Amino acid sequence: MEKQNRRALAYLLIGISAAGRALLAMPDNTQIQELSLTVLAVVGYLLVCRRTVAPLVCGALQLVLELVLCGSQSGGIWQWLLPALRAADLWLLLATAVLMLRQAGQPARSMPLAATVPLAVYSVAHFLPSLATVASLAFVVFSVVLLWYAVLMLRAYNAARNGA
């Protein structure tokens, strides 16, 4: 596979993964789906790891967290850490998005800022049962912003594919 096409494929996989994560739009009971989409993104990170290894490291950490989240649904020892693990997983997703936008030469200011606010609200509200509705709304807003990230990665795919 040609170098340009490898990079284009990476951006396409990462964009599809981001769109899939955005379309889940539910904070809970989506662990298996998130895990599958993160594996797809990690394949994309592997394709660009010659340029930068940081997204691959973040993706690997996401996989570990999501595996723990999948296993803890049956009442395992990690059950009491679920809100913190979920928040950490999403912050790693955002960090990876910022790294990939920079690597792809896409604008990396507005989208991360727009994602940080609802993610911060979700991270705090997710710990308080009385704010469950606020946490859910913040997660949905974060998911919508992930669609923005998906569009930016698909633009990077198109630019890499066309050799721009």
Short mmCIF file of N, CA and C in Angstrom, two decimals:
data_model
loop_
_atom_site.label_atom_id
_atom_site.label_comp_id
_atom_site.label_asym_id
_atom_site.label_seq_id
_atom_site.Cartn_x
_atom_site.Cartn_y
_atom_site.Cartn_z
N MET A 1 0.84 -1.18 0.00
CA MET A 1 0.00 0.00 0.00
C MET A 1 0.89 1.24 0.00
N GLU A 2 0.58 2.15 -0.82
CA GLU A 2 1.33 3.39 -0.93
C GLU A 2 1.21 4.21 0.35
N LYS A 3 2.23 4.98 0.67
CA LYS A 3 2.27 5.75 1.91
C LYS A 3 1.07 6.69 2.03
N GLN A 4 0.73 7.41 0.98
CA GLN A 4 -0.41 8.33 1.01
C GLN A 4 -1.70 7.56 1.27
N ASN A 5 -1.87 6.42 0.63
CA ASN A 5 -3.09 5.64 0.81
C ASN A 5 -3.19 5.07 2.21
N ARG A 6 -2.08 4.71 2.80
CA ARG A 6 -2.08 4.20 4.18
C ARG A 6 -2.58 5.29 5.13
N ARG A 7 -2.09 6.50 4.95
CA ARG A 7 -2.52 7.62 5.80
C ARG A 7 -4.00 7.92 5.56
N ALA A 8 -4.42 7.89 4.30
CA ALA A 8 -5.83 8.13 3.99
C ALA A 8 -6.71 7.07 4.65
N LEU A 9 -6.30 5.81 4.58
CA LEU A 9 -7.06 4.74 5.21
C LEU A 9 -7.14 4.95 6.72
N ALA A 10 -6.05 5.37 7.33
CA ALA A 10 -6.05 5.63 8.77
C ALA A 10 -7.07 6.70 9.13
N TYR A 11 -7.08 7.79 8.39
CA TYR A 11 -8.03 8.87 8.67
C TYR A 11 -9.46 8.40 8.46
N LEU A 12 -9.69 7.57 7.44
CA LEU A 12 -11.02 7.05 7.19
C LEU A 12 -11.49 6.17 8.35
N LEU A 13 -10.64 5.26 8.81
CA LEU A 13 -11.01 4.38 9.93
C LEU A 13 -11.29 5.18 11.20
N ILE A 14 -10.46 6.17 11.46
CA ILE A 14 -10.64 7.00 12.66
C ILE A 14 -11.92 7.82 12.55
N GLY A 15 -12.20 8.35 11.36
CA GLY A 15 -13.44 9.10 11.16
C GLY A 15 -14.67 8.24 11.33
N ILE A 16 -14.65 7.03 10.79
CA ILE A 16 -15.77 6.11 10.94
C ILE A 16 -15.96 5.74 12.41
N SER A 17 -14.86 5.51 13.10
CA SER A 17 -14.94 5.19 14.52
C SER A 17 -15.57 6.33 15.32
N ALA A 18 -15.14 7.56 15.02
CA ALA A 18 -15.69 8.73 15.73
C ALA A 18 -17.18 8.89 15.44
N ALA A 19 -17.57 8.69 14.18
CA ALA A 19 -18.99 8.79 13.84
C ALA A 19 -19.80 7.72 14.56
N GLY A 20 -19.27 6.51 14.63
CA GLY A 20 -19.96 5.44 15.34
C GLY A 20 -20.11 5.74 16.81
N ARG A 21 -19.04 6.23 17.42
CA ARG A 21 -19.13 6.60 18.84
C ARG A 21 -20.14 7.71 19.05
N ALA A 22 -20.18 8.67 18.14
CA ALA A 22 -21.12 9.78 18.27
C ALA A 22 -22.56 9.30 18.15
N LEU A 23 -22.80 8.34 17.30
CA LEU A 23 -24.16 7.88 17.08
C LEU A 23 -24.67 6.99 18.22
N LEU A 24 -23.78 6.51 19.08
CA LEU A 24 -24.24 5.76 20.25
C LEU A 24 -25.05 6.68 21.16
N ALA A 25 -24.52 7.87 21.41
CA ALA A 25 -25.19 8.94 22.16
C ALA A 25 -25.86 8.48 23.45
N MET A 26 -25.31 7.47 24.09
CA MET A 26 -25.80 7.04 25.39
C MET A 26 -24.60 6.82 26.29
N PRO A 27 -24.65 7.33 27.50
CA PRO A 27 -23.48 7.20 28.36
C PRO A 27 -23.27 5.81 28.95
N ASP A 28 -24.31 5.00 29.03
CA ASP A 28 -24.19 3.71 29.69
C ASP A 28 -24.66 2.58 28.77
N ASN A 29 -24.25 1.37 29.11
CA ASN A 29 -24.67 0.16 28.41
C ASN A 29 -24.27 0.12 26.94
N THR A 30 -23.17 0.73 26.61
CA THR A 30 -22.67 0.70 25.23
C THR A 30 -21.23 0.23 25.20
N GLN A 31 -20.77 -0.44 26.22
CA GLN A 31 -19.37 -0.80 26.33
C GLN A 31 -18.87 -1.66 25.18
N ILE A 32 -19.61 -2.67 24.77
CA ILE A 32 -19.15 -3.55 23.69
C ILE A 32 -19.05 -2.77 22.39
N GLN A 33 -20.03 -1.93 22.12
CA GLN A 33 -20.00 -1.13 20.90
C GLN A 33 -18.81 -0.17 20.91
N GLU A 34 -18.59 0.48 22.04
CA GLU A 34 -17.45 1.40 22.16
C GLU A 34 -16.14 0.64 21.97
N LEU A 35 -16.05 -0.53 22.54
CA LEU A 35 -14.85 -1.34 22.42
C LEU A 35 -14.58 -1.67 20.95
N SER A 36 -15.60 -2.07 20.23
CA SER A 36 -15.43 -2.39 18.81
C SER A 36 -14.98 -1.17 18.02
N LEU A 37 -15.58 -0.03 18.29
CA LEU A 37 -15.22 1.19 17.56
C LEU A 37 -13.82 1.67 17.95
N THR A 38 -13.42 1.47 19.19
CA THR A 38 -12.06 1.84 19.60
C THR A 38 -11.04 0.95 18.93
N VAL A 39 -11.34 -0.33 18.77
CA VAL A 39 -10.43 -1.23 18.05
C VAL A 39 -10.25 -0.73 16.61
N LEU A 40 -11.33 -0.31 15.98
CA LEU A 40 -11.26 0.25 14.63
C LEU A 40 -10.35 1.48 14.60
N ALA A 41 -10.50 2.36 15.58
CA ALA A 41 -9.66 3.56 15.65
C ALA A 41 -8.20 3.19 15.88
N VAL A 42 -7.94 2.20 16.74
CA VAL A 42 -6.56 1.80 17.03
C VAL A 42 -5.88 1.27 15.77
N VAL A 43 -6.63 0.58 14.93
CA VAL A 43 -6.05 0.14 13.65
C VAL A 43 -5.62 1.37 12.85
N GLY A 44 -6.45 2.40 12.84
CA GLY A 44 -6.07 3.65 12.18
C GLY A 44 -4.84 4.28 12.81
N TYR A 45 -4.77 4.27 14.14
CA TYR A 45 -3.60 4.84 14.83
C TYR A 45 -2.34 4.06 14.48
N LEU A 46 -2.48 2.73 14.35
CA LEU A 46 -1.33 1.92 13.96
C LEU A 46 -0.80 2.31 12.58
N LEU A 47 -1.71 2.66 11.69
CA LEU A 47 -1.30 3.04 10.34
C LEU A 47 -0.53 4.36 10.30
N VAL A 48 -0.74 5.22 11.29
CA VAL A 48 -0.02 6.50 11.31
C VAL A 48 1.02 6.56 12.42
N CYS A 49 1.31 5.43 13.08
CA CYS A 49 2.20 5.48 14.24
C CYS A 49 3.65 5.79 13.88
N ARG A 50 4.00 5.71 12.61
CA ARG A 50 5.35 6.13 12.22
C ARG A 50 5.52 7.63 12.37
N ARG A 51 4.44 8.36 12.18
CA ARG A 51 4.48 9.81 12.31
C ARG A 51 4.40 10.24 13.78
N THR A 52 3.52 9.60 14.52
CA THR A 52 3.34 9.93 15.93
C THR A 52 2.77 8.71 16.66
N VAL A 53 3.29 8.43 17.81
CA VAL A 53 2.86 7.25 18.57
C VAL A 53 1.86 7.63 19.68
N ALA A 54 1.71 8.92 19.97
CA ALA A 54 0.84 9.35 21.07
C ALA A 54 -0.62 8.91 20.88
N PRO A 55 -1.22 9.04 19.69
CA PRO A 55 -2.60 8.54 19.55
C PRO A 55 -2.71 7.04 19.78
N LEU A 56 -1.70 6.29 19.38
CA LEU A 56 -1.71 4.85 19.60
C LEU A 56 -1.69 4.53 21.09
N VAL A 57 -0.89 5.25 21.84
CA VAL A 57 -0.84 5.05 23.30
C VAL A 57 -2.19 5.39 23.93
N CYS A 58 -2.76 6.52 23.53
CA CYS A 58 -4.09 6.89 24.06
C CYS A 58 -5.14 5.86 23.67
N GLY A 59 -5.08 5.37 22.44
CA GLY A 59 -6.03 4.36 22.00
C GLY A 59 -5.88 3.06 22.77
N ALA A 60 -4.64 2.67 23.04
CA ALA A 60 -4.40 1.44 23.81
C ALA A 60 -4.95 1.60 25.23
N LEU A 61 -4.74 2.77 25.83
CA LEU A 61 -5.29 3.02 27.16
C LEU A 61 -6.82 2.99 27.14
N GLN A 62 -7.42 3.53 26.08
CA GLN A 62 -8.87 3.45 25.94
C GLN A 62 -9.33 2.00 25.87
N LEU A 63 -8.62 1.18 25.11
CA LEU A 63 -8.99 -0.23 25.02
C LEU A 63 -8.96 -0.90 26.39
N VAL A 64 -7.93 -0.63 27.15
CA VAL A 64 -7.82 -1.21 28.49
C VAL A 64 -8.99 -0.76 29.37
N LEU A 65 -9.27 0.54 29.35
CA LEU A 65 -10.38 1.05 30.16
C LEU A 65 -11.71 0.44 29.72
N GLU A 66 -11.92 0.31 28.42
CA GLU A 66 -13.17 -0.24 27.93
C GLU A 66 -13.30 -1.73 28.23
N LEU A 67 -12.18 -2.44 28.22
CA LEU A 67 -12.23 -3.85 28.64
C LEU A 67 -12.60 -3.97 30.10
N VAL A 68 -12.06 -3.10 30.94
CA VAL A 68 -12.42 -3.09 32.36
C VAL A 68 -13.89 -2.74 32.52
N LEU A 69 -14.36 -1.74 31.75
CA LEU A 69 -15.77 -1.35 31.83
C LEU A 69 -16.68 -2.50 31.40
N CYS A 70 -16.29 -3.23 30.38
CA CYS A 70 -17.09 -4.38 29.94
C CYS A 70 -17.14 -5.46 31.02
N GLY A 71 -16.01 -5.72 31.65
CA GLY A 71 -15.94 -6.76 32.68
C GLY A 71 -16.59 -6.37 33.98
N SER A 72 -16.68 -5.09 34.26
CA SER A 72 -17.21 -4.66 35.55
C SER A 72 -18.73 -4.61 35.57
N GLN A 73 -19.39 -4.85 34.45
CA GLN A 73 -20.85 -4.82 34.42
C GLN A 73 -21.46 -5.96 35.23
N SER A 74 -20.71 -7.00 35.45
CA SER A 74 -21.26 -8.13 36.19
C SER A 74 -20.95 -8.04 37.68
N GLY A 75 -20.62 -6.85 38.16
CA GLY A 75 -20.41 -6.66 39.59
C GLY A 75 -19.01 -6.95 40.05
N GLY A 76 -18.04 -6.83 39.18
CA GLY A 76 -16.65 -7.09 39.55
C GLY A 76 -16.10 -6.06 40.53
N ILE A 77 -14.84 -6.22 40.82
CA ILE A 77 -14.18 -5.36 41.79
C ILE A 77 -14.13 -3.90 41.35
N TRP A 78 -14.19 -3.65 40.05
CA TRP A 78 -14.10 -2.28 39.52
C TRP A 78 -15.44 -1.55 39.53
N GLN A 79 -16.50 -2.20 39.97
CA GLN A 79 -17.85 -1.64 39.90
C GLN A 79 -17.93 -0.24 40.52
N TRP A 80 -17.28 -0.02 41.62
CA TRP A 80 -17.36 1.28 42.28
C TRP A 80 -16.57 2.36 41.55
N LEU A 81 -15.71 1.96 40.62
CA LEU A 81 -14.93 2.94 39.84
C LEU A 81 -15.55 3.28 38.49
N LEU A 82 -16.70 2.73 38.17
CA LEU A 82 -17.29 2.92 36.85
C LEU A 82 -17.40 4.38 36.41
N PRO A 83 -17.93 5.29 37.24
CA PRO A 83 -18.03 6.68 36.77
C PRO A 83 -16.67 7.30 36.43
N ALA A 84 -15.67 7.01 37.23
CA ALA A 84 -14.33 7.57 36.97
C ALA A 84 -13.71 6.95 35.72
N LEU A 85 -13.90 5.65 35.54
CA LEU A 85 -13.35 4.99 34.36
C LEU A 85 -14.04 5.47 33.09
N ARG A 86 -15.34 5.66 33.14
CA ARG A 86 -16.08 6.17 31.99
C ARG A 86 -15.59 7.57 31.62
N ALA A 87 -15.45 8.43 32.62
CA ALA A 87 -14.97 9.79 32.36
C ALA A 87 -13.55 9.77 31.80
N ALA A 88 -12.68 8.94 32.37
CA ALA A 88 -11.30 8.84 31.89
C ALA A 88 -11.26 8.35 30.44
N ASP A 89 -12.12 7.40 30.10
CA ASP A 89 -12.20 6.89 28.73
C ASP A 89 -12.56 8.01 27.76
N LEU A 90 -13.54 8.82 28.12
CA LEU A 90 -13.97 9.90 27.24
C LEU A 90 -12.92 11.01 27.13
N TRP A 91 -12.22 11.30 28.22
CA TRP A 91 -11.15 12.30 28.15
C TRP A 91 -10.00 11.80 27.27
N LEU A 92 -9.72 10.50 27.34
CA LEU A 92 -8.71 9.94 26.44
C LEU A 92 -9.15 10.02 24.98
N LEU A 93 -10.42 9.81 24.74
CA LEU A 93 -10.96 9.95 23.39
C LEU A 93 -10.75 11.39 22.89
N LEU A 94 -11.04 12.35 23.74
CA LEU A 94 -10.85 13.75 23.35
C LEU A 94 -9.37 14.07 23.13
N ALA A 95 -8.50 13.57 24.00
CA ALA A 95 -7.05 13.80 23.82
C ALA A 95 -6.57 13.20 22.51
N THR A 96 -7.05 12.01 22.19
CA THR A 96 -6.67 11.38 20.93
C THR A 96 -7.19 12.18 19.74
N ALA A 97 -8.38 12.72 19.87
CA ALA A 97 -8.94 13.54 18.79
C ALA A 97 -8.07 14.76 18.54
N VAL A 98 -7.64 15.41 19.60
CA VAL A 98 -6.77 16.59 19.45
C VAL A 98 -5.46 16.20 18.77
N LEU A 99 -4.87 15.11 19.21
CA LEU A 99 -3.61 14.65 18.61
C LEU A 99 -3.78 14.31 17.13
N MET A 100 -4.87 13.64 16.80
CA MET A 100 -5.08 13.25 15.41
C MET A 100 -5.40 14.45 14.53
N LEU A 101 -6.13 15.42 15.05
CA LEU A 101 -6.41 16.62 14.26
C LEU A 101 -5.12 17.36 13.93
N ARG A 102 -4.25 17.46 14.91
CA ARG A 102 -2.95 18.12 14.67
C ARG A 102 -2.13 17.34 13.65
N GLN A 103 -2.10 16.03 13.80
CA GLN A 103 -1.32 15.19 12.90
C GLN A 103 -1.87 15.27 11.48
N ALA A 104 -3.19 15.38 11.35
CA ALA A 104 -3.83 15.42 10.04
C ALA A 104 -3.82 16.81 9.41
N GLY A 105 -3.34 17.80 10.15
CA GLY A 105 -3.32 19.16 9.62
C GLY A 105 -4.69 19.81 9.57
N GLN A 106 -5.60 19.33 10.39
CA GLN A 106 -6.95 19.90 10.46
C GLN A 106 -7.01 20.94 11.58
N PRO A 107 -7.95 21.88 11.50
CA PRO A 107 -8.09 22.88 12.57
C PRO A 107 -8.37 22.17 13.90
N ALA A 108 -7.54 22.48 14.90
CA ALA A 108 -7.63 21.74 16.17
C ALA A 108 -7.93 22.65 17.36
N ARG A 109 -8.65 23.72 17.14
CA ARG A 109 -8.97 24.60 18.27
C ARG A 109 -10.44 24.57 18.64
N SER A 110 -11.31 24.83 17.67
CA SER A 110 -12.74 24.97 17.96
C SER A 110 -13.38 23.66 18.42
N MET A 111 -13.14 22.57 17.72
CA MET A 111 -13.78 21.31 18.07
C MET A 111 -13.39 20.84 19.46
N PRO A 112 -12.09 20.82 19.81
CA PRO A 112 -11.76 20.38 21.17
C PRO A 112 -12.35 21.29 22.26
N LEU A 113 -12.39 22.59 22.00
CA LEU A 113 -12.98 23.51 22.98
C LEU A 113 -14.47 23.23 23.12
N ALA A 114 -15.15 23.02 21.99
CA ALA A 114 -16.58 22.72 22.03
C ALA A 114 -16.86 21.38 22.71
N ALA A 115 -15.93 20.44 22.64
CA ALA A 115 -16.12 19.14 23.28
C ALA A 115 -15.78 19.17 24.76
N THR A 116 -14.87 20.04 25.15
CA THR A 116 -14.41 20.08 26.53
C THR A 116 -15.53 20.48 27.50
N VAL A 117 -16.34 21.45 27.11
CA VAL A 117 -17.39 21.93 28.01
C VAL A 117 -18.40 20.84 28.35
N PRO A 118 -19.04 20.20 27.37
CA PRO A 118 -20.00 19.15 27.76
C PRO A 118 -19.32 17.96 28.43
N LEU A 119 -18.08 17.67 28.06
CA LEU A 119 -17.39 16.55 28.70
C LEU A 119 -17.08 16.86 30.16
N ALA A 120 -16.71 18.10 30.45
CA ALA A 120 -16.48 18.49 31.85
C ALA A 120 -17.78 18.41 32.66
N VAL A 121 -18.88 18.88 32.06
CA VAL A 121 -20.18 18.81 32.74
C VAL A 121 -20.55 17.35 32.98
N TYR A 122 -20.37 16.51 31.97
CA TYR A 122 -20.67 15.09 32.11
C TYR A 122 -19.80 14.46 33.20
N SER A 123 -18.52 14.78 33.20
CA SER A 123 -17.59 14.18 34.16
C SER A 123 -17.98 14.47 35.60
N VAL A 124 -18.48 15.67 35.85
CA VAL A 124 -18.89 16.04 37.21
C VAL A 124 -20.28 15.47 37.52
N ALA A 125 -21.23 15.68 36.60
CA ALA A 125 -22.61 15.27 36.85
C ALA A 125 -22.76 13.76 36.91
N HIS A 126 -21.88 13.04 36.23
CA HIS A 126 -21.97 11.57 36.21
C HIS A 126 -21.75 10.96 37.59
N PHE A 127 -21.07 11.68 38.47
CA PHE A 127 -20.82 11.18 39.82
C PHE A 127 -21.99 11.41 40.76
N LEU A 128 -22.91 12.27 40.38
CA LEU A 128 -24.02 12.63 41.26
C LEU A 128 -25.33 12.09 40.71
N PRO A 129 -25.92 11.12 41.39
CA PRO A 129 -27.16 10.53 40.89
C PRO A 129 -28.28 11.55 40.67
N SER A 130 -28.31 12.61 41.45
CA SER A 130 -29.37 13.62 41.29
C SER A 130 -29.22 14.42 39.99
N LEU A 131 -28.03 14.36 39.37
CA LEU A 131 -27.79 15.08 38.12
C LEU A 131 -27.69 14.15 36.92
N ALA A 132 -28.34 13.00 37.01
CA ALA A 132 -28.27 12.02 35.93
C ALA A 132 -28.79 12.58 34.61
N THR A 133 -29.83 13.39 34.65
CA THR A 133 -30.38 13.98 33.42
C THR A 133 -29.39 14.95 32.81
N VAL A 134 -28.75 15.75 33.64
CA VAL A 134 -27.74 16.70 33.16
C VAL A 134 -26.58 15.93 32.54
N ALA A 135 -26.15 14.85 33.19
CA ALA A 135 -25.06 14.04 32.65
C ALA A 135 -25.45 13.47 31.29
N SER A 136 -26.66 12.97 31.16
CA SER A 136 -27.11 12.40 29.88
C SER A 136 -27.14 13.45 28.78
N LEU A 137 -27.66 14.63 29.09
CA LEU A 137 -27.70 15.71 28.10
C LEU A 137 -26.30 16.14 27.69
N ALA A 138 -25.40 16.26 28.66
CA ALA A 138 -24.02 16.64 28.35
C ALA A 138 -23.36 15.59 27.46
N PHE A 139 -23.66 14.32 27.72
CA PHE A 139 -23.09 13.25 26.90
C PHE A 139 -23.60 13.33 25.46
N VAL A 140 -24.88 13.64 25.30
CA VAL A 140 -25.45 13.77 23.96
C VAL A 140 -24.79 14.93 23.22
N VAL A 141 -24.58 16.05 23.90
CA VAL A 141 -23.92 17.19 23.28
C VAL A 141 -22.49 16.81 22.89
N PHE A 142 -21.79 16.11 23.77
CA PHE A 142 -20.44 15.64 23.46
C PHE A 142 -20.47 14.73 22.23
N SER A 143 -21.47 13.88 22.13
CA SER A 143 -21.59 12.99 20.99
C SER A 143 -21.80 13.77 19.69
N VAL A 144 -22.57 14.83 19.75
CA VAL A 144 -22.78 15.67 18.56
C VAL A 144 -21.46 16.30 18.14
N VAL A 145 -20.66 16.74 19.11
CA VAL A 145 -19.37 17.33 18.78
C VAL A 145 -18.44 16.27 18.18
N LEU A 146 -18.59 15.01 18.60
CA LEU A 146 -17.80 13.94 17.98
C LEU A 146 -18.12 13.80 16.49
N LEU A 147 -19.32 14.12 16.11
CA LEU A 147 -19.65 14.12 14.68
C LEU A 147 -18.82 15.16 13.93
N TRP A 148 -18.58 16.29 14.57
CA TRP A 148 -17.72 17.33 14.00
C TRP A 148 -16.32 16.77 13.78
N TYR A 149 -15.81 16.06 14.80
CA TYR A 149 -14.50 15.43 14.69
C TYR A 149 -14.48 14.42 13.54
N ALA A 150 -15.55 13.64 13.42
CA ALA A 150 -15.63 12.66 12.33
C ALA A 150 -15.56 13.36 10.98
N VAL A 151 -16.26 14.47 10.84
CA VAL A 151 -16.22 15.22 9.58
C VAL A 151 -14.81 15.72 9.30
N LEU A 152 -14.13 16.23 10.31
CA LEU A 152 -12.76 16.71 10.11
C LEU A 152 -11.82 15.58 9.70
N MET A 153 -12.00 14.40 10.29
CA MET A 153 -11.15 13.27 9.92
C MET A 153 -11.47 12.79 8.50
N LEU A 154 -12.73 12.85 8.12
CA LEU A 154 -13.08 12.47 6.75
C LEU A 154 -12.55 13.48 5.74
N ARG A 155 -12.48 14.75 6.14
CA ARG A 155 -11.83 15.74 5.27
C ARG A 155 -10.35 15.43 5.13
N ALA A 156 -9.71 15.03 6.23
CA ALA A 156 -8.29 14.66 6.18
C ALA A 156 -8.11 13.44 5.29
N TYR A 157 -9.04 12.50 5.36
CA TYR A 157 -9.00 11.32 4.49
C TYR A 157 -9.04 11.75 3.02
N ASN A 158 -10.00 12.62 2.70
CA ASN A 158 -10.14 13.06 1.33
C ASN A 158 -8.91 13.80 0.85
N ALA A 159 -8.33 14.65 1.69
CA ALA A 159 -7.11 15.38 1.32
C ALA A 159 -5.94 14.42 1.11
N ALA A 160 -5.80 13.44 1.99
CA ALA A 160 -4.70 12.47 1.85
C ALA A 160 -4.89 11.58 0.62
N ARG A 161 -6.13 11.22 0.36
CA ARG A 161 -6.42 10.38 -0.79
C ARG A 161 -6.16 11.11 -2.11
N ASN A 162 -6.48 12.40 -2.13
CA ASN A 162 -6.28 13.20 -3.34
C ASN A 162 -4.87 13.76 -3.43
N GLY A 163 -4.05 13.50 -2.43
CA GLY A 163 -2.65 13.95 -2.46
C GLY A 163 -2.49 15.44 -2.20
N ALA A 164 -3.47 16.06 -1.57
CA ALA A 164 -3.38 17.50 -1.28
C ALA A 164 -2.49 17.77 -0.10
#
